[in-house]
Amino acid sequence: KTIPQFKAFLEQAESNPKCQLQDLDSFLLSPIQRIPQYNMLLTDLLKNTWKDHRDYRSLTDTVKEIRAIAESVNEKKRESENIEKVKALEGQLLQFENLAVPSRRFVSEMPFIELTNVQLASKEKNIVILLFNDILLF
């Protein structure tokens, strides 16, 4: 959307009545949203198909394949969300400018209270520990 000609094209296309006022993201999401629907329909069809029907075997294989596809899509979505989380944390942690590297994955965020006893005066300090697959930050 940063190229002016492409931005103008998108705006024109999205305002077209044939697009029903949907943006590009909506169109890109539609096929992904259909996968669970196909899974439900095919599973229901399989439940209502006789085991001796000539299509039962191919239907069983198709249900297995659509489940594998759905699992793969979900895993890729989780990976994408994790990468976005690492990028967001990099933006927040200015002292770590190279936090978002391709192999790095966010694992967990853990809040802690650091207790110190400086000259018998106890102090509490809130800290957050960020665990990644390859580093630990606090």
mmCIF file of N, CA and C in Angstrom:
data_model
loop_
_atom_site.group_PDB
_atom_site.id
_atom_site.type_symbol
_atom_site.label_atom_id
_atom_site.label_comp_id
_atom_site.label_asym_id
_atom_site.label_seq_id
_atom_site.Cartn_x
_atom_site.Cartn_y
_atom_site.Cartn_z
ATOM 1 N N LYS A 1 0.816 -1.205 0.000
ATOM 2 C CA LYS A 1 0.000 0.000 0.000
ATOM 3 C C LYS A 1 0.852 1.259 0.000
ATOM 4 N N THR A 2 2.175 1.111 -0.045
ATOM 5 C CA THR A 2 3.027 2.292 -0.053
ATOM 6 C C THR A 2 3.300 2.796 -1.468
ATOM 7 N N ILE A 3 3.061 1.984 -2.488
ATOM 8 C CA ILE A 3 3.233 2.416 -3.869
ATOM 9 C C ILE A 3 1.965 3.168 -4.275
ATOM 10 N N PRO A 4 2.100 4.438 -4.667
ATOM 11 C CA PRO A 4 0.912 5.263 -4.944
ATOM 12 C C PRO A 4 -0.034 4.667 -5.989
ATOM 13 N N GLN A 5 0.509 4.093 -7.055
ATOM 14 C CA GLN A 5 -0.352 3.531 -8.094
ATOM 15 C C GLN A 5 -1.132 2.329 -7.563
ATOM 16 N N PHE A 6 -0.460 1.512 -6.767
ATOM 17 C CA PHE A 6 -1.130 0.341 -6.202
ATOM 18 C C PHE A 6 -2.194 0.768 -5.201
ATOM 19 N N LYS A 7 -1.859 1.769 -4.392
ATOM 20 C CA LYS A 7 -2.824 2.286 -3.418
ATOM 21 C C LYS A 7 -4.064 2.827 -4.125
ATOM 22 N N ALA A 8 -3.851 3.562 -5.211
ATOM 23 C CA ALA A 8 -4.984 4.106 -5.982
ATOM 24 C C ALA A 8 -5.813 2.977 -6.583
ATOM 25 N N PHE A 9 -5.131 1.954 -7.099
ATOM 26 C CA PHE A 9 -5.847 0.801 -7.650
ATOM 27 C C PHE A 9 -6.695 0.118 -6.579
ATOM 28 N N LEU A 10 -6.123 -0.098 -5.383
ATOM 29 C CA LEU A 10 -6.868 -0.739 -4.289
ATOM 30 C C LEU A 10 -8.093 0.083 -3.898
ATOM 31 N N GLU A 11 -7.897 1.378 -3.778
ATOM 32 C CA GLU A 11 -9.022 2.236 -3.399
ATOM 33 C C GLU A 11 -10.139 2.174 -4.437
ATOM 34 N N GLN A 12 -9.756 2.175 -5.707
ATOM 35 C CA GLN A 12 -10.751 2.090 -6.775
ATOM 36 C C GLN A 12 -11.450 0.736 -6.751
ATOM 37 N N ALA A 13 -10.667 -0.332 -6.606
ATOM 38 C CA ALA A 13 -11.244 -1.679 -6.599
ATOM 39 C C ALA A 13 -12.155 -1.886 -5.398
ATOM 40 N N GLU A 14 -11.729 -1.405 -4.237
ATOM 41 C CA GLU A 14 -12.516 -1.603 -3.022
ATOM 42 C C GLU A 14 -13.817 -0.808 -3.040
ATOM 43 N N SER A 15 -13.852 0.275 -3.802
ATOM 44 C CA SER A 15 -15.090 1.053 -3.884
ATOM 45 C C SER A 15 -16.029 0.533 -4.968
ATOM 46 N N ASN A 16 -15.566 -0.438 -5.738
ATOM 47 C CA ASN A 16 -16.390 -1.038 -6.783
ATOM 48 C C ASN A 16 -17.521 -1.849 -6.133
ATOM 49 N N PRO A 17 -18.766 -1.662 -6.562
ATOM 50 C CA PRO A 17 -19.884 -2.405 -5.965
ATOM 51 C C PRO A 17 -19.723 -3.933 -6.055
ATOM 52 N N LYS A 18 -19.023 -4.399 -7.081
ATOM 53 C CA LYS A 18 -18.813 -5.847 -7.212
ATOM 54 C C LYS A 18 -17.990 -6.413 -6.059
ATOM 55 N N CYS A 19 -17.190 -5.586 -5.423
ATOM 56 C CA CYS A 19 -16.365 -6.021 -4.283
ATOM 57 C C CYS A 19 -17.140 -5.981 -2.971
ATOM 58 N N GLN A 20 -18.346 -5.492 -3.011
ATOM 59 C CA GLN A 20 -19.211 -5.400 -1.840
ATOM 60 C C GLN A 20 -18.522 -4.687 -0.671
ATOM 61 N N LEU A 21 -17.744 -3.654 -1.011
ATOM 62 C CA LEU A 21 -17.028 -2.820 -0.040
ATOM 63 C C LEU A 21 -16.047 -3.605 0.837
ATOM 64 N N GLN A 22 -15.555 -4.720 0.337
ATOM 65 C CA GLN A 22 -14.550 -5.490 1.074
ATOM 66 C C GLN A 22 -13.160 -5.039 0.653
ATOM 67 N N ASP A 23 -12.231 -5.046 1.602
ATOM 68 C CA ASP A 23 -10.863 -4.673 1.266
ATOM 69 C C ASP A 23 -10.057 -5.907 0.858
ATOM 70 N N LEU A 24 -8.821 -5.689 0.446
ATOM 71 C CA LEU A 24 -7.971 -6.775 -0.030
ATOM 72 C C LEU A 24 -7.770 -7.844 1.037
ATOM 73 N N ASP A 25 -7.576 -7.425 2.279
ATOM 74 C CA ASP A 25 -7.383 -8.383 3.368
ATOM 75 C C ASP A 25 -8.554 -9.353 3.485
ATOM 76 N N SER A 26 -9.762 -8.849 3.294
ATOM 77 C CA SER A 26 -10.951 -9.707 3.363
ATOM 78 C C SER A 26 -10.918 -10.778 2.282
ATOM 79 N N PHE A 27 -10.529 -10.368 1.070
ATOM 80 C CA PHE A 27 -10.448 -11.333 -0.030
ATOM 81 C C PHE A 27 -9.342 -12.359 0.192
ATOM 82 N N LEU A 28 -8.244 -11.928 0.789
ATOM 83 C CA LEU A 28 -7.145 -12.855 1.046
ATOM 84 C C LEU A 28 -7.498 -13.855 2.152
ATOM 85 N N LEU A 29 -8.328 -13.432 3.080
ATOM 86 C CA LEU A 29 -8.735 -14.298 4.186
ATOM 87 C C LEU A 29 -9.797 -15.322 3.800
ATOM 88 N N SER A 30 -10.600 -15.013 2.826
ATOM 89 C CA SER A 30 -11.729 -15.883 2.467
ATOM 90 C C SER A 30 -11.345 -17.342 2.222
ATOM 91 N N PRO A 31 -10.321 -17.636 1.417
ATOM 92 C CA PRO A 31 -9.974 -19.054 1.202
ATOM 93 C C PRO A 31 -9.520 -19.751 2.486
ATOM 94 N N ILE A 32 -8.829 -19.003 3.351
ATOM 95 C CA ILE A 32 -8.347 -19.583 4.608
ATOM 96 C C ILE A 32 -9.525 -19.906 5.523
ATOM 97 N N GLN A 33 -10.527 -19.028 5.529
ATOM 98 C CA GLN A 33 -11.699 -19.249 6.376
ATOM 99 C C GLN A 33 -12.559 -20.405 5.877
ATOM 100 N N ARG A 34 -12.398 -20.773 4.623
ATOM 101 C CA ARG A 34 -13.195 -21.874 4.077
ATOM 102 C C ARG A 34 -12.672 -23.238 4.520
ATOM 103 N N ILE A 35 -11.420 -23.325 4.879
ATOM 104 C CA ILE A 35 -10.834 -24.623 5.234
ATOM 105 C C ILE A 35 -11.601 -25.301 6.372
ATOM 106 N N PRO A 36 -11.876 -24.622 7.486
ATOM 107 C CA PRO A 36 -12.670 -25.282 8.540
ATOM 108 C C PRO A 36 -14.080 -25.668 8.067
ATOM 109 N N GLN A 37 -14.653 -24.845 7.185
ATOM 110 C CA GLN A 37 -15.984 -25.170 6.653
ATOM 111 C C GLN A 37 -15.924 -26.444 5.815
ATOM 112 N N TYR A 38 -14.905 -26.557 4.967
ATOM 113 C CA TYR A 38 -14.734 -27.778 4.169
ATOM 114 C C TYR A 38 -14.538 -28.985 5.075
ATOM 115 N N ASN A 39 -13.750 -28.793 6.129
ATOM 116 C CA ASN A 39 -13.502 -29.883 7.071
ATOM 117 C C ASN A 39 -14.811 -30.363 7.690
ATOM 118 N N MET A 40 -15.643 -29.432 8.139
ATOM 119 C CA MET A 40 -16.923 -29.809 8.760
ATOM 120 C C MET A 40 -17.846 -30.497 7.751
ATOM 121 N N LEU A 41 -17.937 -29.939 6.559
ATOM 122 C CA LEU A 41 -18.814 -30.521 5.537
ATOM 123 C C LEU A 41 -18.355 -31.929 5.137
ATOM 124 N N LEU A 42 -17.065 -32.085 4.909
ATOM 125 C CA LEU A 42 -16.550 -33.393 4.501
ATOM 126 C C LEU A 42 -16.661 -34.421 5.627
ATOM 127 N N THR A 43 -16.423 -33.988 6.855
ATOM 128 C CA THR A 43 -16.563 -34.892 8.002
ATOM 129 C C THR A 43 -18.012 -35.353 8.140
ATOM 130 N N ASP A 44 -18.934 -34.415 7.985
ATOM 131 C CA ASP A 44 -20.362 -34.756 8.054
ATOM 132 C C ASP A 44 -20.747 -35.693 6.911
ATOM 133 N N LEU A 45 -20.232 -35.422 5.730
ATOM 134 C CA LEU A 45 -20.504 -36.284 4.582
ATOM 135 C C LEU A 45 -19.960 -37.692 4.822
ATOM 136 N N LEU A 46 -18.769 -37.767 5.398
ATOM 137 C CA LEU A 46 -18.174 -39.070 5.696
ATOM 138 C C LEU A 46 -19.011 -39.851 6.714
ATOM 139 N N LYS A 47 -19.509 -39.162 7.735
ATOM 140 C CA LYS A 47 -20.348 -39.814 8.745
ATOM 141 C C LYS A 47 -21.614 -40.410 8.136
ATOM 142 N N ASN A 48 -22.092 -39.776 7.078
ATOM 143 C CA ASN A 48 -23.336 -40.217 6.457
ATOM 144 C C ASN A 48 -23.127 -41.041 5.186
ATOM 145 N N THR A 49 -21.913 -41.502 4.989
ATOM 146 C CA THR A 49 -21.599 -42.330 3.817
ATOM 147 C C THR A 49 -21.400 -43.770 4.271
ATOM 148 N N TRP A 50 -22.009 -44.700 3.556
ATOM 149 C CA TRP A 50 -21.847 -46.109 3.900
ATOM 150 C C TRP A 50 -20.410 -46.531 3.684
ATOM 151 N N LYS A 51 -19.938 -47.404 4.554
ATOM 152 C CA LYS A 51 -18.544 -47.850 4.448
ATOM 153 C C LYS A 51 -18.285 -48.651 3.181
ATOM 154 N N ASP A 52 -19.313 -49.246 2.620
ATOM 155 C CA ASP A 52 -19.118 -50.011 1.384
ATOM 156 C C ASP A 52 -19.392 -49.181 0.128
ATOM 157 N N HIS A 53 -19.631 -47.885 0.306
ATOM 158 C CA HIS A 53 -19.846 -46.997 -0.844
ATOM 159 C C HIS A 53 -18.523 -46.818 -1.589
ATOM 160 N N ARG A 54 -18.577 -46.696 -2.903
ATOM 161 C CA ARG A 54 -17.361 -46.612 -3.710
ATOM 162 C C ARG A 54 -16.540 -45.349 -3.423
ATOM 163 N N ASP A 55 -17.162 -44.301 -2.881
ATOM 164 C CA ASP A 55 -16.452 -43.053 -2.590
ATOM 165 C C ASP A 55 -15.949 -42.960 -1.144
ATOM 166 N N TYR A 56 -16.261 -43.965 -0.327
ATOM 167 C CA TYR A 56 -15.926 -43.886 1.098
ATOM 168 C C TYR A 56 -14.416 -43.746 1.314
ATOM 169 N N ARG A 57 -13.646 -44.547 0.613
ATOM 170 C CA ARG A 57 -12.188 -44.526 0.789
ATOM 171 C C ARG A 57 -11.596 -43.169 0.382
ATOM 172 N N SER A 58 -11.987 -42.659 -0.769
ATOM 173 C CA SER A 58 -11.453 -41.369 -1.221
ATOM 174 C C SER A 58 -11.939 -40.230 -0.316
ATOM 175 N N LEU A 59 -13.150 -40.355 0.199
ATOM 176 C CA LEU A 59 -13.672 -39.355 1.124
ATOM 177 C C LEU A 59 -12.888 -39.367 2.442
ATOM 178 N N THR A 60 -12.563 -40.564 2.909
ATOM 179 C CA THR A 60 -11.755 -40.697 4.129
ATOM 180 C C THR A 60 -10.380 -40.043 3.926
ATOM 181 N N ASP A 61 -9.758 -40.304 2.779
ATOM 182 C CA ASP A 61 -8.456 -39.703 2.479
ATOM 183 C C ASP A 61 -8.560 -38.185 2.382
ATOM 184 N N THR A 62 -9.630 -37.692 1.806
ATOM 185 C CA THR A 62 -9.831 -36.255 1.663
ATOM 186 C C THR A 62 -9.998 -35.582 3.016
ATOM 187 N N VAL A 63 -10.739 -36.219 3.915
ATOM 188 C CA VAL A 63 -10.919 -35.662 5.265
ATOM 189 C C VAL A 63 -9.570 -35.593 5.973
ATOM 190 N N LYS A 64 -8.752 -36.627 5.845
ATOM 191 C CA LYS A 64 -7.414 -36.612 6.453
ATOM 192 C C LYS A 64 -6.575 -35.477 5.881
ATOM 193 N N GLU A 65 -6.640 -35.286 4.581
ATOM 194 C CA GLU A 65 -5.856 -34.229 3.930
ATOM 195 C C GLU A 65 -6.316 -32.839 4.355
ATOM 196 N N ILE A 66 -7.607 -32.622 4.412
ATOM 197 C CA ILE A 66 -8.105 -31.289 4.787
ATOM 198 C C ILE A 66 -7.764 -30.997 6.246
ATOM 199 N N ARG A 67 -7.758 -32.008 7.096
ATOM 200 C CA ARG A 67 -7.347 -31.813 8.497
ATOM 201 C C ARG A 67 -5.865 -31.453 8.573
ATOM 202 N N ALA A 68 -5.051 -32.110 7.765
ATOM 203 C CA ALA A 68 -3.614 -31.806 7.731
ATOM 204 C C ALA A 68 -3.378 -30.380 7.229
ATOM 205 N N ILE A 69 -4.144 -29.980 6.240
ATOM 206 C CA ILE A 69 -4.024 -28.615 5.710
ATOM 207 C C ILE A 69 -4.429 -27.604 6.780
ATOM 208 N N ALA A 70 -5.522 -27.868 7.467
ATOM 209 C CA ALA A 70 -5.990 -26.956 8.527
ATOM 210 C C ALA A 70 -4.939 -26.845 9.628
ATOM 211 N N GLU A 71 -4.343 -27.959 9.994
ATOM 212 C CA GLU A 71 -3.302 -27.954 11.030
ATOM 213 C C GLU A 71 -2.088 -27.144 10.573
ATOM 214 N N SER A 72 -1.715 -27.312 9.318
ATOM 215 C CA SER A 72 -0.577 -26.568 8.767
ATOM 216 C C SER A 72 -0.854 -25.073 8.732
ATOM 217 N N VAL A 73 -2.044 -24.690 8.310
ATOM 218 C CA VAL A 73 -2.418 -23.272 8.263
ATOM 219 C C VAL A 73 -2.402 -22.675 9.666
ATOM 220 N N ASN A 74 -2.935 -23.404 10.639
ATOM 221 C CA ASN A 74 -2.937 -22.920 12.019
ATOM 222 C C ASN A 74 -1.518 -22.755 12.559
ATOM 223 N N GLU A 75 -0.642 -23.690 12.235
ATOM 224 C CA GLU A 75 0.749 -23.609 12.688
ATOM 225 C C GLU A 75 1.446 -22.399 12.066
ATOM 226 N N LYS A 76 1.230 -22.171 10.777
ATOM 227 C CA LYS A 76 1.826 -21.011 10.112
ATOM 228 C C LYS A 76 1.295 -19.706 10.697
ATOM 229 N N LYS A 77 0.024 -19.689 11.068
ATOM 230 C CA LYS A 77 -0.555 -18.498 11.691
ATOM 231 C C LYS A 77 0.095 -18.234 13.049
ATOM 232 N N ARG A 78 0.288 -19.302 13.840
ATOM 233 C CA ARG A 78 0.962 -19.146 15.137
ATOM 234 C C ARG A 78 2.394 -18.636 14.956
ATOM 235 N N GLU A 79 3.096 -19.168 13.955
ATOM 236 C CA GLU A 79 4.457 -18.716 13.684
ATOM 237 C C GLU A 79 4.475 -17.239 13.301
ATOM 238 N N SER A 80 3.546 -16.832 12.468
ATOM 239 C CA SER A 80 3.460 -15.443 12.040
ATOM 240 C C SER A 80 3.179 -14.519 13.228
ATOM 241 N N GLU A 81 2.265 -14.927 14.096
ATOM 242 C CA GLU A 81 1.944 -14.134 15.282
ATOM 243 C C GLU A 81 3.162 -14.034 16.202
ATOM 244 N N ASN A 82 3.940 -15.113 16.300
ATOM 245 C CA ASN A 82 5.124 -15.114 17.139
ATOM 246 C C ASN A 82 6.170 -14.148 16.581
ATOM 247 N N ILE A 83 6.354 -14.149 15.276
ATOM 248 C CA ILE A 83 7.303 -13.230 14.644
ATOM 249 C C ILE A 83 6.875 -11.787 14.890
ATOM 250 N N GLU A 84 5.583 -11.513 14.787
ATOM 251 C CA GLU A 84 5.072 -10.164 15.055
ATOM 252 C C GLU A 84 5.315 -9.770 16.505
ATOM 253 N N LYS A 85 5.183 -10.716 17.427
ATOM 254 C CA LYS A 85 5.435 -10.450 18.845
ATOM 255 C C LYS A 85 6.899 -10.067 19.062
ATOM 256 N N VAL A 86 7.817 -10.799 18.415
ATOM 257 C CA VAL A 86 9.244 -10.491 18.541
ATOM 258 C C VAL A 86 9.523 -9.094 17.980
ATOM 259 N N LYS A 87 8.921 -8.768 16.848
ATOM 260 C CA LYS A 87 9.109 -7.434 16.254
ATOM 261 C C LYS A 87 8.574 -6.346 17.177
ATOM 262 N N ALA A 88 7.429 -6.597 17.780
ATOM 263 C CA ALA A 88 6.845 -5.614 18.696
ATOM 264 C C ALA A 88 7.738 -5.415 19.918
ATOM 265 N N LEU A 89 8.267 -6.500 20.450
ATOM 266 C CA LEU A 89 9.160 -6.396 21.604
ATOM 267 C C LEU A 89 10.443 -5.662 21.231
ATOM 268 N N GLU A 90 10.932 -5.875 20.022
ATOM 269 C CA GLU A 90 12.123 -5.158 19.569
ATOM 270 C C GLU A 90 11.856 -3.657 19.544
ATOM 271 N N GLY A 91 10.662 -3.277 19.132
ATOM 272 C CA GLY A 91 10.295 -1.861 19.120
ATOM 273 C C GLY A 91 10.220 -1.265 20.514
ATOM 274 N N GLN A 92 9.852 -2.085 21.498
ATOM 275 C CA GLN A 92 9.735 -1.613 22.878
ATOM 276 C C GLN A 92 11.085 -1.596 23.594
ATOM 277 N N LEU A 93 11.953 -2.516 23.241
ATOM 278 C CA LEU A 93 13.249 -2.647 23.905
ATOM 279 C C LEU A 93 14.319 -2.000 23.031
ATOM 280 N N LEU A 94 14.487 -0.718 23.186
ATOM 281 C CA LEU A 94 15.364 0.041 22.302
ATOM 282 C C LEU A 94 16.828 -0.390 22.398
ATOM 283 N N GLN A 95 17.236 -0.948 23.538
ATOM 284 C CA GLN A 95 18.632 -1.350 23.687
ATOM 285 C C GLN A 95 18.950 -2.648 22.938
ATOM 286 N N PHE A 96 17.927 -3.332 22.417
ATOM 287 C CA PHE A 96 18.116 -4.567 21.653
ATOM 288 C C PHE A 96 17.626 -4.348 20.226
ATOM 289 N N GLU A 97 18.484 -3.737 19.407
ATOM 290 C CA GLU A 97 18.043 -3.382 18.060
ATOM 291 C C GLU A 97 18.008 -4.563 17.108
ATOM 292 N N ASN A 98 18.692 -5.650 17.404
ATOM 293 C CA ASN A 98 18.698 -6.822 16.527
ATOM 294 C C ASN A 98 17.976 -8.004 17.168
ATOM 295 N N LEU A 99 16.905 -7.714 17.862
ATOM 296 C CA LEU A 99 16.152 -8.777 18.539
ATOM 297 C C LEU A 99 15.402 -9.657 17.542
ATOM 298 N N ALA A 100 14.845 -9.045 16.513
ATOM 299 C CA ALA A 100 14.040 -9.784 15.537
ATOM 300 C C ALA A 100 14.939 -10.380 14.460
ATOM 301 N N VAL A 101 15.424 -11.581 14.715
ATOM 302 C CA VAL A 101 16.192 -12.325 13.717
ATOM 303 C C VAL A 101 15.332 -13.508 13.262
ATOM 304 N N PRO A 102 15.543 -13.990 12.039
ATOM 305 C CA PRO A 102 14.646 -15.024 11.492
ATOM 306 C C PRO A 102 14.465 -16.272 12.345
ATOM 307 N N SER A 103 15.493 -16.682 13.063
ATOM 308 C CA SER A 103 15.385 -17.932 13.824
ATOM 309 C C SER A 103 14.831 -17.746 15.235
ATOM 310 N N ARG A 104 14.661 -16.518 15.678
ATOM 311 C CA ARG A 104 14.249 -16.269 17.072
ATOM 312 C C ARG A 104 12.742 -16.368 17.239
ATOM 313 N N ARG A 105 12.335 -17.094 18.274
ATOM 314 C CA ARG A 105 10.921 -17.252 18.603
ATOM 315 C C ARG A 105 10.689 -16.877 20.059
ATOM 316 N N PHE A 106 9.604 -16.167 20.296
ATOM 317 C CA PHE A 106 9.198 -15.795 21.648
ATOM 318 C C PHE A 106 8.591 -17.012 22.327
ATOM 319 N N VAL A 107 8.976 -17.240 23.586
ATOM 320 C CA VAL A 107 8.453 -18.387 24.333
ATOM 321 C C VAL A 107 7.524 -17.938 25.457
ATOM 322 N N SER A 108 8.014 -17.002 26.302
ATOM 323 C CA SER A 108 7.200 -16.636 27.459
ATOM 324 C C SER A 108 7.650 -15.295 28.039
ATOM 325 N N GLU A 109 6.721 -14.657 28.726
ATOM 326 C CA GLU A 109 6.988 -13.413 29.445
ATOM 327 C C GLU A 109 6.602 -13.648 30.896
ATOM 328 N N MET A 110 7.555 -13.388 31.807
ATOM 329 C CA MET A 110 7.314 -13.691 33.213
ATOM 330 C C MET A 110 7.615 -12.469 34.085
ATOM 331 N N PRO A 111 6.609 -11.929 34.766
ATOM 332 C CA PRO A 111 6.873 -10.806 35.677
ATOM 333 C C PRO A 111 7.450 -11.305 37.010
ATOM 334 N N PHE A 112 8.400 -10.559 37.537
ATOM 335 C CA PHE A 112 9.017 -10.898 38.818
ATOM 336 C C PHE A 112 9.152 -9.632 39.646
ATOM 337 N N ILE A 113 9.308 -9.844 40.937
ATOM 338 C CA ILE A 113 9.624 -8.742 41.837
ATOM 339 C C ILE A 113 11.001 -9.044 42.408
ATOM 340 N N GLU A 114 11.939 -8.145 42.118
ATOM 341 C CA GLU A 114 13.291 -8.300 42.628
ATOM 342 C C GLU A 114 13.353 -7.650 44.001
ATOM 343 N N LEU A 115 13.766 -8.415 44.987
ATOM 344 C CA LEU A 115 13.887 -7.895 46.346
ATOM 345 C C LEU A 115 15.357 -7.660 46.652
ATOM 346 N N THR A 116 15.669 -6.459 47.091
ATOM 347 C CA THR A 116 17.051 -6.143 47.449
ATOM 348 C C THR A 116 17.078 -5.609 48.870
ATOM 349 N N ASN A 117 18.165 -5.859 49.529
ATOM 350 C CA ASN A 117 18.345 -5.390 50.901
ATOM 351 C C ASN A 117 19.574 -4.494 50.925
ATOM 352 N N VAL A 118 19.376 -3.226 50.568
ATOM 353 C CA VAL A 118 20.465 -2.268 50.537
ATOM 354 C C VAL A 118 20.496 -1.554 51.883
ATOM 355 N N GLN A 119 21.538 -1.843 52.656
ATOM 356 C CA GLN A 119 21.726 -1.255 53.995
ATOM 357 C C GLN A 119 20.465 -1.388 54.852
ATOM 358 N N LEU A 120 19.938 -2.601 54.881
ATOM 359 C CA LEU A 120 18.777 -2.967 55.696
ATOM 360 C C LEU A 120 17.481 -2.271 55.271
ATOM 361 N N ALA A 121 17.486 -1.590 54.166
ATOM 362 C CA ALA A 121 16.257 -0.973 53.657
ATOM 363 C C ALA A 121 15.810 -1.802 52.447
ATOM 364 N N SER A 122 14.797 -2.595 52.656
ATOM 365 C CA SER A 122 14.327 -3.465 51.580
ATOM 366 C C SER A 122 13.717 -2.645 50.454
ATOM 367 N N LYS A 123 14.055 -3.053 49.247
ATOM 368 C CA LYS A 123 13.495 -2.393 48.073
ATOM 369 C C LYS A 123 12.929 -3.456 47.145
ATOM 370 N N GLU A 124 11.838 -3.106 46.520
ATOM 371 C CA GLU A 124 11.222 -3.990 45.527
ATOM 372 C C GLU A 124 11.324 -3.330 44.167
ATOM 373 N N LYS A 125 11.645 -4.146 43.189
ATOM 374 C CA LYS A 125 11.747 -3.642 41.822
ATOM 375 C C LYS A 125 11.027 -4.622 40.910
ATOM 376 N N ASN A 126 10.043 -4.117 40.178
ATOM 377 C CA ASN A 126 9.316 -4.966 39.231
ATOM 378 C C ASN A 126 10.158 -5.159 37.972
ATOM 379 N N ILE A 127 10.366 -6.404 37.617
ATOM 380 C CA ILE A 127 11.094 -6.705 36.389
ATOM 381 C C ILE A 127 10.301 -7.735 35.583
ATOM 382 N N VAL A 128 10.576 -7.766 34.304
ATOM 383 C CA VAL A 128 9.941 -8.737 33.418
ATOM 384 C C VAL A 128 11.044 -9.527 32.736
ATOM 385 N N ILE A 129 10.925 -10.832 32.772
ATOM 386 C CA ILE A 129 11.880 -11.700 32.097
ATOM 387 C C ILE A 129 11.222 -12.185 30.810
ATOM 388 N N LEU A 130 11.939 -12.023 29.712
ATOM 389 C CA LEU A 130 11.453 -12.469 28.395
ATOM 390 C C LEU A 130 12.286 -13.663 27.970
ATOM 391 N N LEU A 131 11.594 -14.761 27.730
ATOM 392 C CA LEU A 131 12.270 -15.986 27.327
ATOM 393 C C LEU A 131 12.023 -16.216 25.846
ATOM 394 N N PHE A 132 13.099 -16.377 25.103
ATOM 395 C CA PHE A 132 13.040 -16.715 23.684
ATOM 396 C C PHE A 132 13.658 -18.099 23.514
ATOM 397 N N ASN A 133 13.590 -18.639 22.325
ATOM 398 C CA ASN A 133 14.144 -19.962 22.104
ATOM 399 C C ASN A 133 15.666 -19.990 22.229
ATOM 400 N N ASP A 134 16.329 -18.818 22.151
ATOM 401 C CA ASP A 134 17.783 -18.805 22.188
ATOM 402 C C ASP A 134 18.394 -17.808 23.168
ATOM 403 N N ILE A 135 17.590 -16.936 23.778
ATOM 404 C CA ILE A 135 18.108 -15.973 24.741
ATOM 405 C C ILE A 135 17.103 -15.733 25.855
ATOM 406 N N LEU A 136 17.613 -15.154 26.945
ATOM 407 C CA LEU A 136 16.802 -14.765 28.093
ATOM 408 C C LEU A 136 17.110 -13.308 28.377
ATOM 409 N N LEU A 137 16.092 -12.454 28.403
ATOM 410 C CA LEU A 137 16.292 -11.030 28.653
ATOM 411 C C LEU A 137 15.544 -10.629 29.914
ATOM 412 N N PHE A 138 16.188 -9.715 30.700
ATOM 413 C CA PHE A 138 15.501 -9.151 31.865
ATOM 414 C C PHE A 138 16.003 -7.756 32.114
#
